[in-house]
mmCIF file of C-alpha atoms in Angstrom:
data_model
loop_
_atom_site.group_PDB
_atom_site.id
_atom_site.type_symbol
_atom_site.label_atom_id
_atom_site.label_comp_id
_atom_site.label_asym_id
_atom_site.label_seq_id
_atom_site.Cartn_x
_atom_site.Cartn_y
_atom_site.Cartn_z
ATOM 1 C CA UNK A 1 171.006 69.529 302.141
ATOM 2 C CA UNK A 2 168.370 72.377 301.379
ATOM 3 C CA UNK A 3 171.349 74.810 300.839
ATOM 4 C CA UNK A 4 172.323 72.129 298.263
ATOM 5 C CA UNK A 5 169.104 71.825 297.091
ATOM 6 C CA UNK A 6 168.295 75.740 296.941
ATOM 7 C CA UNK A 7 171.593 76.244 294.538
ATOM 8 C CA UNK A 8 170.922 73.760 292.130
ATOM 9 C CA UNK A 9 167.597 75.138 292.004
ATOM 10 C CA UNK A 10 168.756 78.247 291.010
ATOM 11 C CA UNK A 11 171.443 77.281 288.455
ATOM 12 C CA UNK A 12 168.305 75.548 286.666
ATOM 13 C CA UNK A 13 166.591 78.547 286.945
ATOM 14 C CA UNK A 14 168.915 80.683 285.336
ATOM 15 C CA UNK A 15 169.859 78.157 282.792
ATOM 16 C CA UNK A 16 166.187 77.639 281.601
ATOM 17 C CA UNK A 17 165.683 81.372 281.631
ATOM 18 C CA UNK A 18 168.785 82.050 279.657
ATOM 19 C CA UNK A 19 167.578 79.379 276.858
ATOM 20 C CA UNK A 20 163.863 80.237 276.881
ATOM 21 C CA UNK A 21 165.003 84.582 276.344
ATOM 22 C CA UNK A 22 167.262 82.997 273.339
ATOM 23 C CA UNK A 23 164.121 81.855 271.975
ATOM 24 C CA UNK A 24 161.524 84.167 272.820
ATOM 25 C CA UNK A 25 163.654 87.503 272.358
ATOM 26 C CA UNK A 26 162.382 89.700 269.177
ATOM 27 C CA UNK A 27 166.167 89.897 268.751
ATOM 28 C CA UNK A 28 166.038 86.612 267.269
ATOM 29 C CA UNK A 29 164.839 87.770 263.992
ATOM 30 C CA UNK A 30 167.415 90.230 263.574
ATOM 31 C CA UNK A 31 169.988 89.394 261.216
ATOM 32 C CA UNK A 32 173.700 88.800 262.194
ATOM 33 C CA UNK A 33 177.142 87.356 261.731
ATOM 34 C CA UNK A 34 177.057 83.644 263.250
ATOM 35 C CA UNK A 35 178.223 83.568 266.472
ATOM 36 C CA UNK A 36 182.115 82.206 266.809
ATOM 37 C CA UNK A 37 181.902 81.244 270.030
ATOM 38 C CA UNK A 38 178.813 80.940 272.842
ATOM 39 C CA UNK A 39 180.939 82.276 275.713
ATOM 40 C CA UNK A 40 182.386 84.983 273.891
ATOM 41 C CA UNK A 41 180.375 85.350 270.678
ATOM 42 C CA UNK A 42 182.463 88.212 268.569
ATOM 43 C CA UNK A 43 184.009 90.259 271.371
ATOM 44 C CA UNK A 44 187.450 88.402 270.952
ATOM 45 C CA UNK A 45 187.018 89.384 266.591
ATOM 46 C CA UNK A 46 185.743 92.629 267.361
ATOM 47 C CA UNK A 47 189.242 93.577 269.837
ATOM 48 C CA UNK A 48 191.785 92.030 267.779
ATOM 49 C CA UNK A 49 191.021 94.244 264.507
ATOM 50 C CA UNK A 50 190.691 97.820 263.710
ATOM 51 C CA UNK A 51 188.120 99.279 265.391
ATOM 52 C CA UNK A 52 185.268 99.724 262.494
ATOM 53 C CA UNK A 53 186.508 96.887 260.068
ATOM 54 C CA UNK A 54 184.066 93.594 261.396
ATOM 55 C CA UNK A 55 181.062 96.180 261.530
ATOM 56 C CA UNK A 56 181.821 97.947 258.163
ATOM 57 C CA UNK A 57 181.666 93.852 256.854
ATOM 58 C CA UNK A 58 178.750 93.040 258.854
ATOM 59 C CA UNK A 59 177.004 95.961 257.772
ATOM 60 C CA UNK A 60 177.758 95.498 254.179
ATOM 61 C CA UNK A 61 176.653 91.614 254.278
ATOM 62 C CA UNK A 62 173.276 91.564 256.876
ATOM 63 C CA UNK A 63 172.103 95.725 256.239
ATOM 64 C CA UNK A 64 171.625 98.215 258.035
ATOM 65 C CA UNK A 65 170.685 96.589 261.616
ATOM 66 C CA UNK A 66 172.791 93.802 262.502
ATOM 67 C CA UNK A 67 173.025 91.864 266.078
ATOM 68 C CA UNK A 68 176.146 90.833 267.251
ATOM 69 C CA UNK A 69 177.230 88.342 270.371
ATOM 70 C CA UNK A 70 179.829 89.897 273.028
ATOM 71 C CA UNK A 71 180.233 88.078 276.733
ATOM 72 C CA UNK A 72 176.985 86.023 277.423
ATOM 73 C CA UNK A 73 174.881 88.608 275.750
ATOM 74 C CA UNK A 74 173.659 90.277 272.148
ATOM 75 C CA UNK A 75 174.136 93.879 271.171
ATOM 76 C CA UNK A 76 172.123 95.056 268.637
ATOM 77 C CA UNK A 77 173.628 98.099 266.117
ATOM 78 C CA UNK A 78 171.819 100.291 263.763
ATOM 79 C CA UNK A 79 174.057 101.792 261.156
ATOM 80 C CA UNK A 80 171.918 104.558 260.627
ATOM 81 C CA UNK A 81 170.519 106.083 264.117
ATOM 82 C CA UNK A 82 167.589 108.666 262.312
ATOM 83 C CA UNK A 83 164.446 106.153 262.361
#
């Protein structure tokens, strides 16, 4: 029962610290494409085309710092790297 008890415990934990980050992160201001997909966000876009097409679009559309969704995460690319 407390081994029970101990694991759903801990998926709440991690569940309430994965939506409290999404809304506390300074990421969140960033702009970015809208996400496809919450489990995969753009990782499945980004593989299936040429390699700097989505960014060259995402770049063009958000500027020059965009954030982008891959597995259960967010990346966040500059296009210019001299700050």
């Amino acid at each position: 029962q407390y081994l029970i008890l101990a694991i759903l415990l801990f998926i709440l934990y991690t569940l309430v610290s994965f939506l409290v980050s999404q809304y506390t992160s300074p990421l969140r201001f960033v702009p970015g494409p809208p996400s496809p997909s919450w489990l995969y966000g753009h990782l499945l876009q980004i593989l299936r085309t040429e390699p700097p097409e989505p960014f060259l679009t995402w770049f063009a559309q958000y500027g020059d710092t965009i954030k982008f969704k891959e597995f259960l995460g967010v990346s966040l690319s500059p296009l210019n790297i001299v700050a």
